[in-house]
C-alpha atoms as a printed R data frame, in Angstrom:
    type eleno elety resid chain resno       x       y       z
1   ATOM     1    CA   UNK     A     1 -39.493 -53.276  25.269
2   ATOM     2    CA   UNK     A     2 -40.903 -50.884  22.717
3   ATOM     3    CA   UNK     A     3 -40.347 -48.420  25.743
4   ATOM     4    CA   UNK     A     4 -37.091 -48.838  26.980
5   ATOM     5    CA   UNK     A     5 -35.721 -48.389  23.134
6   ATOM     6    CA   UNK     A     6 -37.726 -44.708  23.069
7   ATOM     7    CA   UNK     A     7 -36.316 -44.129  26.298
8   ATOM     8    CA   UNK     A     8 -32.694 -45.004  24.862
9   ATOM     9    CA   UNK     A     9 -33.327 -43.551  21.991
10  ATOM    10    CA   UNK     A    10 -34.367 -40.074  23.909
11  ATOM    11    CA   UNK     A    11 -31.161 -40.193  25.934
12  ATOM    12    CA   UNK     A    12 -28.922 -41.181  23.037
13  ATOM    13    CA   UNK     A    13 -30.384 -37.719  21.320
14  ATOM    14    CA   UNK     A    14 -30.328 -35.801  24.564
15  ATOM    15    CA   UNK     A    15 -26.457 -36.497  24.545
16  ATOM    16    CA   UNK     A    16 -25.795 -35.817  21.029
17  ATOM    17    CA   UNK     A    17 -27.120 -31.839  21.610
18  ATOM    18    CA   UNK     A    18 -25.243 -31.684  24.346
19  ATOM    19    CA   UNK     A    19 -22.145 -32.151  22.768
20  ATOM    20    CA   UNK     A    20 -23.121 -30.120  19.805
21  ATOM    21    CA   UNK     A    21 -24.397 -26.635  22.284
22  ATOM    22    CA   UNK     A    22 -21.090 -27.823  23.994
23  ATOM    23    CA   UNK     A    23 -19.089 -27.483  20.514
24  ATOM    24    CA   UNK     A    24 -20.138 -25.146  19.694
25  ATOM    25    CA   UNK     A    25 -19.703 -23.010  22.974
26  ATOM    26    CA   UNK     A    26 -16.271 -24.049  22.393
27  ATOM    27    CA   UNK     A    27 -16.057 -22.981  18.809
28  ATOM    28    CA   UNK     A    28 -17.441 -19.296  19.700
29  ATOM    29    CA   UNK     A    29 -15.266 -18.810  22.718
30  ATOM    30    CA   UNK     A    30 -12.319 -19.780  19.969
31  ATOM    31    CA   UNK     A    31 -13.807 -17.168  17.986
32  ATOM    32    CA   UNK     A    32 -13.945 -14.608  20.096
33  ATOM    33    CA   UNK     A    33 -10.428 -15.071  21.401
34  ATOM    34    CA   UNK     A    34  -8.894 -14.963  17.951
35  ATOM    35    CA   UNK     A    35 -11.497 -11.970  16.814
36  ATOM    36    CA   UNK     A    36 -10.242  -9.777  20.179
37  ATOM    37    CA   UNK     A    37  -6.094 -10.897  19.544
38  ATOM    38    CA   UNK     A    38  -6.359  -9.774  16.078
39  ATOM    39    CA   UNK     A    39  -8.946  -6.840  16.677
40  ATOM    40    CA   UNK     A    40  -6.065  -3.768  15.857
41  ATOM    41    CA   UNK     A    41  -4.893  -5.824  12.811
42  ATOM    42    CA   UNK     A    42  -8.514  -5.330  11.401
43  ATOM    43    CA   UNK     A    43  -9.359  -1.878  12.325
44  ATOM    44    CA   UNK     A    44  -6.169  -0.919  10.155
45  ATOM    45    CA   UNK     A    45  -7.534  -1.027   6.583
46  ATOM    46    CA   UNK     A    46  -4.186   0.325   5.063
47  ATOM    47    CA   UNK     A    47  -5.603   3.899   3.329
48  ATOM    48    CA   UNK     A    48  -3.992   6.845   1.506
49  ATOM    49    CA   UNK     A    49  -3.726   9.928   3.191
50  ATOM    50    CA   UNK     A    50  -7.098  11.718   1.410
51  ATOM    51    CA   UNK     A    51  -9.108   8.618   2.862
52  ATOM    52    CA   UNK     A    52  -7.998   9.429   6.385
53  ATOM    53    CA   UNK     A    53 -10.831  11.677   7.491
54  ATOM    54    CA   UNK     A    54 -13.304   8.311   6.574
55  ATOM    55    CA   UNK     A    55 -11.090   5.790   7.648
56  ATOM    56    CA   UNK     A    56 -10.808   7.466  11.285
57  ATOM    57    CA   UNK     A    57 -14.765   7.646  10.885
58  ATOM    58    CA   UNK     A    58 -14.759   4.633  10.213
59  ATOM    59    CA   UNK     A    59 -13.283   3.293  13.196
60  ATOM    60    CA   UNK     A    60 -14.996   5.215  15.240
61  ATOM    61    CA   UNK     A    61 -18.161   4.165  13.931
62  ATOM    62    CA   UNK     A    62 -17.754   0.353  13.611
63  ATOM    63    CA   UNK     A    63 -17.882  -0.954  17.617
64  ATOM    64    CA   UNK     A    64 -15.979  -4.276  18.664
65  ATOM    65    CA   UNK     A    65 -19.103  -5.895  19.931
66  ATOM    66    CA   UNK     A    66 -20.855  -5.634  16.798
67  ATOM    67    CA   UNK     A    67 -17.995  -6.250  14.762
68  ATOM    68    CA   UNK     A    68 -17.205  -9.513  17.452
69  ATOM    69    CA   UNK     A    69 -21.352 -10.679  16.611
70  ATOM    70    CA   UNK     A    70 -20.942 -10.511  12.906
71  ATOM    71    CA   UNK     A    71 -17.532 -12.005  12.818
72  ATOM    72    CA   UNK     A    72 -18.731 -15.288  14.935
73  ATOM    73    CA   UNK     A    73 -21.614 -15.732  12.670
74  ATOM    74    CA   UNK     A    74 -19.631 -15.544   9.610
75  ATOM    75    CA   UNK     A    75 -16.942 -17.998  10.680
76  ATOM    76    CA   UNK     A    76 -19.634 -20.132  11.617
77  ATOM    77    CA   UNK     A    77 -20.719 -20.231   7.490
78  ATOM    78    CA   UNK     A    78 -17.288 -21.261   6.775
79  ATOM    79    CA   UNK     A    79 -15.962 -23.652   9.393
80  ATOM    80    CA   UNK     A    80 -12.370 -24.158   8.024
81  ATOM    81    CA   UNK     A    81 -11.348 -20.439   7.517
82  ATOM    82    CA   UNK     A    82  -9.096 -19.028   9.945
83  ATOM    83    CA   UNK     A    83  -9.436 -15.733  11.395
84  ATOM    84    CA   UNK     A    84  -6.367 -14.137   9.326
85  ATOM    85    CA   UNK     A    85  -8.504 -15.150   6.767
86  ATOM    86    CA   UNK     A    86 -11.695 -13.439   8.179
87  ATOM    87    CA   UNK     A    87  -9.420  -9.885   9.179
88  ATOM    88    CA   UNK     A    88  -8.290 -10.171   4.917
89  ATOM    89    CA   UNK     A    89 -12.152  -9.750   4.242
90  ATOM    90    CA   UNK     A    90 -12.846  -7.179   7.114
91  ATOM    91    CA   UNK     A    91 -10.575  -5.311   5.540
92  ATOM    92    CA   UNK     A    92 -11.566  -5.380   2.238
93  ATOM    93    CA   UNK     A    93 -15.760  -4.708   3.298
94  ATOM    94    CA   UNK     A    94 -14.356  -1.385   5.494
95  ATOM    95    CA   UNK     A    95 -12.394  -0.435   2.081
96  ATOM    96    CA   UNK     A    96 -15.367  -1.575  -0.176
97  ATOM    97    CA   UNK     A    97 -18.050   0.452   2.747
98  ATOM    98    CA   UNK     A    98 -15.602   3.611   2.510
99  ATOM    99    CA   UNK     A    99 -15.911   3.361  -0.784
100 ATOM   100    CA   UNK     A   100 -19.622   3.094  -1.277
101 ATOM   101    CA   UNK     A   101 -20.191   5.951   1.122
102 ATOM   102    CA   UNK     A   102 -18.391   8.540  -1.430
103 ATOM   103    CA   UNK     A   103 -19.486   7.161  -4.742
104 ATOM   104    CA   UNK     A   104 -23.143   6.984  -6.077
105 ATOM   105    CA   UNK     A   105 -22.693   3.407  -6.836
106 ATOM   106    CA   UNK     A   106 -20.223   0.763  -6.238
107 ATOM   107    CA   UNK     A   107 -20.309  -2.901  -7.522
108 ATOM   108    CA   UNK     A   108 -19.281  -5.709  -5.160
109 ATOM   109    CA   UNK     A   109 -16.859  -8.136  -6.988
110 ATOM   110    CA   UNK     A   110 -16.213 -10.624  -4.792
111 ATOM   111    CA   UNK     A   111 -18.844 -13.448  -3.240
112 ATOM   112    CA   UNK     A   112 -17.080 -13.731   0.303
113 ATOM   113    CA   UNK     A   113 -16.934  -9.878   1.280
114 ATOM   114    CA   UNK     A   114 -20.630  -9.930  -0.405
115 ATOM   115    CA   UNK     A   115 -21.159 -12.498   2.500
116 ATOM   116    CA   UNK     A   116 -19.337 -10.657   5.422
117 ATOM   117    CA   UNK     A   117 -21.729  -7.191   4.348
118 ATOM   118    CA   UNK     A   118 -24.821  -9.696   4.383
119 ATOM   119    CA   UNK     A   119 -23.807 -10.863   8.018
120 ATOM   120    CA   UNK     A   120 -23.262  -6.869   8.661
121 ATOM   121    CA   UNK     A   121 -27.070  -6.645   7.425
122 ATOM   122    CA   UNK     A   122 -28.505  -9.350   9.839
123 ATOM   123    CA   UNK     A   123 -28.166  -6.842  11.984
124 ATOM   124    CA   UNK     A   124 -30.181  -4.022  10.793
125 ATOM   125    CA   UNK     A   125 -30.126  -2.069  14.351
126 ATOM   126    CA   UNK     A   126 -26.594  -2.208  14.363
127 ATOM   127    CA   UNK     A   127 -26.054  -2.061  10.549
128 ATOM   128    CA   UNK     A   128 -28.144   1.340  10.084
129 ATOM   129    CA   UNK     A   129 -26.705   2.933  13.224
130 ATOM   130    CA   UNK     A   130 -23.360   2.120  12.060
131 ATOM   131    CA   UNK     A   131 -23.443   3.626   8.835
132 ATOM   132    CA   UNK     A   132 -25.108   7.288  10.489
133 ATOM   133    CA   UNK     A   133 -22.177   7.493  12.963
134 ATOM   134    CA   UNK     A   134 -19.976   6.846   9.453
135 ATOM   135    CA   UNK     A   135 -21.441   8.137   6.437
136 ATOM   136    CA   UNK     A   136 -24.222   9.911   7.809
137 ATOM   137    CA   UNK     A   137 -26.870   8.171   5.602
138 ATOM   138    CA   UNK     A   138 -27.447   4.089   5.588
139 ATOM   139    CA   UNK     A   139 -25.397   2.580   2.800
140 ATOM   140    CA   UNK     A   140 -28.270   0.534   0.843
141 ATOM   141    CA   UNK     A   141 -27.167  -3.029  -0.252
142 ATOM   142    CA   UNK     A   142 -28.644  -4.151  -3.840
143 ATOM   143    CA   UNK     A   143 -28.187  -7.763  -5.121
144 ATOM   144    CA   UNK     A   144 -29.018  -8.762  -8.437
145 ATOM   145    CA   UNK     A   145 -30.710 -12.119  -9.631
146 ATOM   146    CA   UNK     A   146 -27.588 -13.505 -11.104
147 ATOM   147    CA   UNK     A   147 -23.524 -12.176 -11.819
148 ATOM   148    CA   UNK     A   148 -23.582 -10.120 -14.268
149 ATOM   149    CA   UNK     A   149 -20.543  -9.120 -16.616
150 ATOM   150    CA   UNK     A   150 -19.652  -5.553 -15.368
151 ATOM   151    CA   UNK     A   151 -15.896  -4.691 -17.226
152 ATOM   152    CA   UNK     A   152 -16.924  -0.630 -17.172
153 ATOM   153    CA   UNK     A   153 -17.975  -0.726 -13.387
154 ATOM   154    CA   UNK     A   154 -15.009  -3.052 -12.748
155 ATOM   155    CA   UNK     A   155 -12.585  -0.890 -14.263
156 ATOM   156    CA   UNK     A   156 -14.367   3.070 -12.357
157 ATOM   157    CA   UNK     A   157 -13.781   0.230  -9.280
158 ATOM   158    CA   UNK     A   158 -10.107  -0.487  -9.709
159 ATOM   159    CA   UNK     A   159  -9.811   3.063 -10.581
160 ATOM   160    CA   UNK     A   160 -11.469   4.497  -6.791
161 ATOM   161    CA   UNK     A   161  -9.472   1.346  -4.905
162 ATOM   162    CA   UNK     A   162  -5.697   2.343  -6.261
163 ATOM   163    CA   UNK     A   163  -6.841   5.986  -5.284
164 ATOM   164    CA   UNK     A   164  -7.280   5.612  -1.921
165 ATOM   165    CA   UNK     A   165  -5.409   2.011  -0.575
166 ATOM   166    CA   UNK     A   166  -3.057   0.451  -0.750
167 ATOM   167    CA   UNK     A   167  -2.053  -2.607  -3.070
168 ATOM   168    CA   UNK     A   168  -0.528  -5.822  -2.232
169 ATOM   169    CA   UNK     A   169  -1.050  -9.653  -2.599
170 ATOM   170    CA   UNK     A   170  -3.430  -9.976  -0.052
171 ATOM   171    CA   UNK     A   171  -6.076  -7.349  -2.004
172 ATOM   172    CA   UNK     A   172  -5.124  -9.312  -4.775
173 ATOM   173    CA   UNK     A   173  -6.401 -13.190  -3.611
174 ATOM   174    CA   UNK     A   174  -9.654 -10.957  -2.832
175 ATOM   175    CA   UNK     A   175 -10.100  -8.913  -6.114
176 ATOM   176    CA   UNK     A   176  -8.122 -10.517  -8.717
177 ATOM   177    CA   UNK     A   177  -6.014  -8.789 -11.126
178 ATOM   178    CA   UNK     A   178  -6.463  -4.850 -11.206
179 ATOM   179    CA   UNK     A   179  -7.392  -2.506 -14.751
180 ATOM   180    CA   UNK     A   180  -7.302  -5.748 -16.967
181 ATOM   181    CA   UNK     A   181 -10.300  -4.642 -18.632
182 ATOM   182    CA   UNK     A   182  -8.335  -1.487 -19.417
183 ATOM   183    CA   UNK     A   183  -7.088   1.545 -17.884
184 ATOM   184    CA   UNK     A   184 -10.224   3.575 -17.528
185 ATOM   185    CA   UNK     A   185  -8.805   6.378 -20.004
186 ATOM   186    CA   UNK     A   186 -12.051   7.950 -20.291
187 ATOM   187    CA   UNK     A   187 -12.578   8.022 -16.659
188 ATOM   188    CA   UNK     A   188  -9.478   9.497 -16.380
189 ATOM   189    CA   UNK     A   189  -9.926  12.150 -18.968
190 ATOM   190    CA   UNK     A   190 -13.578  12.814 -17.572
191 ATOM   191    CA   UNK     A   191 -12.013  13.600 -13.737
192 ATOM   192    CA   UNK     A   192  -9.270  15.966 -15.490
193 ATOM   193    CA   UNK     A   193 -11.199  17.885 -18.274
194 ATOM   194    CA   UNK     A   194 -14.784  17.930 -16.260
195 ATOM   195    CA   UNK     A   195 -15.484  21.010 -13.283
196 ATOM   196    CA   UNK     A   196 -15.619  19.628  -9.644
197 ATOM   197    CA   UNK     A   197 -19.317  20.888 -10.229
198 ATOM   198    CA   UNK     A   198 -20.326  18.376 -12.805
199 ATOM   199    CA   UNK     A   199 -17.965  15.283 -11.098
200 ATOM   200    CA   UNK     A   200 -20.095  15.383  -7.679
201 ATOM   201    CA   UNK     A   201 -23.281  15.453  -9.535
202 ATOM   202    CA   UNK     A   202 -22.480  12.233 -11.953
203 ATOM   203    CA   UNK     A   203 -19.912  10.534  -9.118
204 ATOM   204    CA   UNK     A   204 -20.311  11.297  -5.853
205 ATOM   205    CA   UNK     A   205 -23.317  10.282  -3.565
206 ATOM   206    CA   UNK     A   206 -26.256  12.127  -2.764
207 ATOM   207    CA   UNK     A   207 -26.026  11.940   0.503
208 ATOM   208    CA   UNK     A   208 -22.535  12.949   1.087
209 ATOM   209    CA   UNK     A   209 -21.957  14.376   4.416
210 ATOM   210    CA   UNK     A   210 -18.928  17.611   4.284
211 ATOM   211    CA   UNK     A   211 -16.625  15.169   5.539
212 ATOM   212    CA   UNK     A   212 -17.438  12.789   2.748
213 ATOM   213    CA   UNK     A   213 -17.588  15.841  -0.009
214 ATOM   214    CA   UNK     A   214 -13.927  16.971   1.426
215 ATOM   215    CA   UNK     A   215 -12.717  13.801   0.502
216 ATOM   216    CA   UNK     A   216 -14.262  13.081  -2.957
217 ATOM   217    CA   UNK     A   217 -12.987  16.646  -3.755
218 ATOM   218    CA   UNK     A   218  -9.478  15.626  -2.706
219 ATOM   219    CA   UNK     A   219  -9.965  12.020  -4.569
220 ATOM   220    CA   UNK     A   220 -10.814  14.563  -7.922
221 ATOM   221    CA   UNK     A   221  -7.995  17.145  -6.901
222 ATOM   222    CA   UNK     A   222  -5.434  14.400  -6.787
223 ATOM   223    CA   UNK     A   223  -6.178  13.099 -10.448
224 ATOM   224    CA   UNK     A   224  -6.471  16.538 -11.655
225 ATOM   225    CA   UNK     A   225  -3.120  17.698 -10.211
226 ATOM   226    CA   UNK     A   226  -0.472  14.766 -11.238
227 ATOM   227    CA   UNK     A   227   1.823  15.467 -13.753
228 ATOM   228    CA   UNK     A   228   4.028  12.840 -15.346
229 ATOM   229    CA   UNK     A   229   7.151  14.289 -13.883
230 ATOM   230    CA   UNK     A   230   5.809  13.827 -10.064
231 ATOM   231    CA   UNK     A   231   4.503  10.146 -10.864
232 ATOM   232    CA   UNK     A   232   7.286   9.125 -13.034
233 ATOM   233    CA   UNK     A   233   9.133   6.998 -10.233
234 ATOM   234    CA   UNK     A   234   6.308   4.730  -9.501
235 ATOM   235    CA   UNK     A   235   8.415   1.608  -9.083
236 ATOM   236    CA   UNK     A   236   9.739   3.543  -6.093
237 ATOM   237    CA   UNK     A   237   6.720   5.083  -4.536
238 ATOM   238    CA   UNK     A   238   5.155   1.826  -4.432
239 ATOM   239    CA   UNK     A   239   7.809  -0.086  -3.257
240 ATOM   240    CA   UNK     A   240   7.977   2.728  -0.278
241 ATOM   241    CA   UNK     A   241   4.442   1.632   0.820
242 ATOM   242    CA   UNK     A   242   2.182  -0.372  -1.921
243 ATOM   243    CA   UNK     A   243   0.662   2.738  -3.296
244 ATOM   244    CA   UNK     A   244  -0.370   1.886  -6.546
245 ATOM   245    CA   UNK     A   245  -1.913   5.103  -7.371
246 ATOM   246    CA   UNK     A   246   1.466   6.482  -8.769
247 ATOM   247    CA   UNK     A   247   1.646   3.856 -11.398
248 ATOM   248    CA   UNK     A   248  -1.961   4.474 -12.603
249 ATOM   249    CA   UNK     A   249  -1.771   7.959 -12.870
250 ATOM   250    CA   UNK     A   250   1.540   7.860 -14.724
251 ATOM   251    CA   UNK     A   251   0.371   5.121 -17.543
252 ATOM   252    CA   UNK     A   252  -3.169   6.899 -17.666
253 ATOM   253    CA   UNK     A   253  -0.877   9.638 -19.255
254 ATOM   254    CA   UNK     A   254   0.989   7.974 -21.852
255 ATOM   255    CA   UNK     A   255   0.128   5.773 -24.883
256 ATOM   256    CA   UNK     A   256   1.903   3.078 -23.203
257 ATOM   257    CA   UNK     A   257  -1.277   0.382 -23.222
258 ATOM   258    CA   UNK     A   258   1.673  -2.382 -22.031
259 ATOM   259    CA   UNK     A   259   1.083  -1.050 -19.000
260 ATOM   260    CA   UNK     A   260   0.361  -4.879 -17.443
261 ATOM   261    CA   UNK     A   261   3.754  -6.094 -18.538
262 ATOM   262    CA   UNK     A   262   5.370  -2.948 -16.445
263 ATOM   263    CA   UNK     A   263   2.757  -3.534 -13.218
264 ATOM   264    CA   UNK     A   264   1.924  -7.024 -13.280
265 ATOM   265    CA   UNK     A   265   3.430  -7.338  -9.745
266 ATOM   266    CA   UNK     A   266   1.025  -4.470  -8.648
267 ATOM   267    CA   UNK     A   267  -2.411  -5.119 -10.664
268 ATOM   268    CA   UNK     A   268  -1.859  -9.020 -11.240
269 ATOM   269    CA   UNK     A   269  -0.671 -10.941 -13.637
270 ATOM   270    CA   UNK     A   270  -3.168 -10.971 -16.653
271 ATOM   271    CA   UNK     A   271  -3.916  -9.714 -19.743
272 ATOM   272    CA   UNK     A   272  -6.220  -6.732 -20.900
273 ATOM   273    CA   UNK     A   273  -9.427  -8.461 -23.016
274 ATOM   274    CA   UNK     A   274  -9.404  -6.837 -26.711
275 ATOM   275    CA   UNK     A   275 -12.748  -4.941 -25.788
276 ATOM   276    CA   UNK     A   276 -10.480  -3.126 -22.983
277 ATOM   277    CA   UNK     A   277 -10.694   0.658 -24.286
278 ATOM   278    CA   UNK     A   278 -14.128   0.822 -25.026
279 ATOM   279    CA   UNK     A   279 -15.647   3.803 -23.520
280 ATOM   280    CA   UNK     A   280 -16.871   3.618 -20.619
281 ATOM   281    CA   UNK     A   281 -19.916   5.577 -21.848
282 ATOM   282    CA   UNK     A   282 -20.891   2.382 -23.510
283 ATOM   283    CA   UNK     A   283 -21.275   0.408 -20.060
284 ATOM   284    CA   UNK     A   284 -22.872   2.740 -17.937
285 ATOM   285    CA   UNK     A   285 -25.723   3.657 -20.133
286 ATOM   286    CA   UNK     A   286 -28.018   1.289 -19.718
287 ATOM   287    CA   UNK     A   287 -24.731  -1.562 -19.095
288 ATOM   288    CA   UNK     A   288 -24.698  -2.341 -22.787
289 ATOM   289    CA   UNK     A   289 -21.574  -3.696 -22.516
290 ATOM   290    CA   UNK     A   290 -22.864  -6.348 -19.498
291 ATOM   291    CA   UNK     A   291 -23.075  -9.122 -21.278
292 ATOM   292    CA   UNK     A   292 -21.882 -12.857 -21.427
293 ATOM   293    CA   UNK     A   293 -18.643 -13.363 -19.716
294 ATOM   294    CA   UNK     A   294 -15.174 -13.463 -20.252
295 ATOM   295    CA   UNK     A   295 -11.702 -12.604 -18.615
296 ATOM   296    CA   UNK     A   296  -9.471 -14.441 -17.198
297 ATOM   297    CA   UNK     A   297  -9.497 -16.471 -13.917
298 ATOM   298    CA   UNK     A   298  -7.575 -15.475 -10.675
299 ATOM   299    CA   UNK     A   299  -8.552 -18.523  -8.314
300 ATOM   300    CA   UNK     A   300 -11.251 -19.716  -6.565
301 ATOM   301    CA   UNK     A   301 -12.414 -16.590  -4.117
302 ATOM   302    CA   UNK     A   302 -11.854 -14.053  -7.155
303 ATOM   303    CA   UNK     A   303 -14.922 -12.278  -7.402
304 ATOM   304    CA   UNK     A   304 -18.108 -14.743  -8.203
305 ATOM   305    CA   UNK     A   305 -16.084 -17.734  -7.915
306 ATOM   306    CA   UNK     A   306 -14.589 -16.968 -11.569
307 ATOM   307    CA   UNK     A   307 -14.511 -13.591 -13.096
308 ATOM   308    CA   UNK     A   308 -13.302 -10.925 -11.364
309 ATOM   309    CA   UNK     A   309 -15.351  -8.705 -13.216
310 ATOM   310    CA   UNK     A   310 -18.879 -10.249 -12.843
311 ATOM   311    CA   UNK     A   311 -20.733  -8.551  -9.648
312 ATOM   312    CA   UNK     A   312 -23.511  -9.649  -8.440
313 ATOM   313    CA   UNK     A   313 -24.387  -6.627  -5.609
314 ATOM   314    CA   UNK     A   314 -23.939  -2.975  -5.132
315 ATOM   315    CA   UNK     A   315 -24.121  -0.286  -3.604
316 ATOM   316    CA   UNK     A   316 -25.908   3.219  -3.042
């Protein structure tokens, strides 16, 4: 008797794996079908014209059968998102990579694109040879113990992000509100008053390639040549194609510091913390100003579940 019940038993388990490898066959086949129909939707990452050279490396660089791996595996941590949902956060780790391969450092401020770039990293082959063919040099990946309350690397974020793409609702769900921590006035002062000299050596990565250095130079060139005349429309140049970079450079100019009544429907709804024009000096030496938390809330995927300034990786 005792037998016939392991025998049973055996069968009864041999049938349930079946049907899970069999589910899951399914489920990956689904994958892949909506990864390939929505496969020139995610290459497009919606950049200004000085990110161009990087985006176009960019796409180059990052292959569809990599891309197809890491996307499978990532649905598979979160069973109920869709794959619109996946392309929002490809987009957003190609912006956040293009980023991080011009900059010396970039925080990561939001948990599920944290999650797509660990997937990227499962694969270190893949991972490493993509970022030669792109930046050159492998862009390191650096998490930290815990969030941590970043406002002066949030805001030198923000700053980079309006620079070079676009703006719309959709970077918003991922990001949360833009510049409420402030305007980044000093950073804007430092990029106008400062030599190119001095800006690559404090900003700009080591291991810039030319390509890279061509664009950081045009990302310093464009700050350094607005006037208040040429940005003045704003409202207009963004409604021509979400770029937000208009309205920052025009209230980084002015003593306007309302300047998240007049863009709320760019940056998000919310308002700047009192602590908002502290220098930025303050936070990057040493982070003094990374501690506790605080902010306002903008759902549950803004960046570490809560704050959208908290970050809990970065960059190099």
């Amino acid at each position: 008797m005792m037998v016939w019940l392991l025998i049973i038993g055996a069968a009864i388990l041999i049938l349930i794996l079946q049907a899970e490898l069999k589910r899951g066959a399914t489920r990956h086949e689904r994958f892949e079908r909506d990864f390939k129909a929505d496969f020139e939707n995610i290459k497009n990452i919606g950049h200004h014209e000085i990110a161009e050279p990087l985006a176009s490396s960019m796409n180059e660089a990052l292959h569809y059968e990599y891309m197809e791996k890491v996307n499978s595996e990532f649905r598979n941590k979160f069973p109920r998102m869709s794959q619109s949902q996946a392309s929002l956060y490809w987009r957003e780790i190609q912006r956040y990579l293009l980023m991080a391969s011009i900059f010396k450092s970039m925080e990561m401020f939001n948990p599920k694109v944290d999650e797509l770039w660990h997937t990227m990293l499962n694969h270190p082959d893949e991972y490493q040879q993509f970022c030669k063919d792109f930046a050159g040099h492998e862009i390191f990946h650096y998490p930290s113990p815990e969030p941590v309350y970043k406002p002066f690397e949030r805001t030198f974020f923000d700053l980079c992000y309006v620079q070079l793409f676009s703006i719309d609702n959709s970077s918003l769900s991922v990001w949360g509100p833009f510049f409420k921590e402030g305007i980044g006035q000093e950073y804007f002062n430092e990029f106008i008053n400062k030599n190119l000299s001095y800006l690559k050596n404090k900003y700009m990565h080591q291991q810039a390639n030319p390509e890279t250095s061509r664009v950081f130079e045009s990302f310093v060139s464009k700050i350094k040549n607005s006037k208040i005349e040429d940005v003045a429309d704003w409202k207009n140049l963004y409604s021509y194609n979400n770029d937000a970079s208009y309205a920052y450079l025009f209230f980084a100019q002015t003593d306007d510091w309302n300047y998240q009544v007049h863009c709320k429907h760019i940056f998000g709804d919310d308002i700047p913390l009192p602590h908002s024009h502290h220098s930025h000096h303050e936070g990057l030496s040493g982070h003094h100003g990374d501690t506790g938390h605080g902010g306002g809330h903008f759902g549950s995927d803004s960046s570490c579940s809560s704050c959208s300034s908290c970050s809990s990786c970065s960059s190099s």
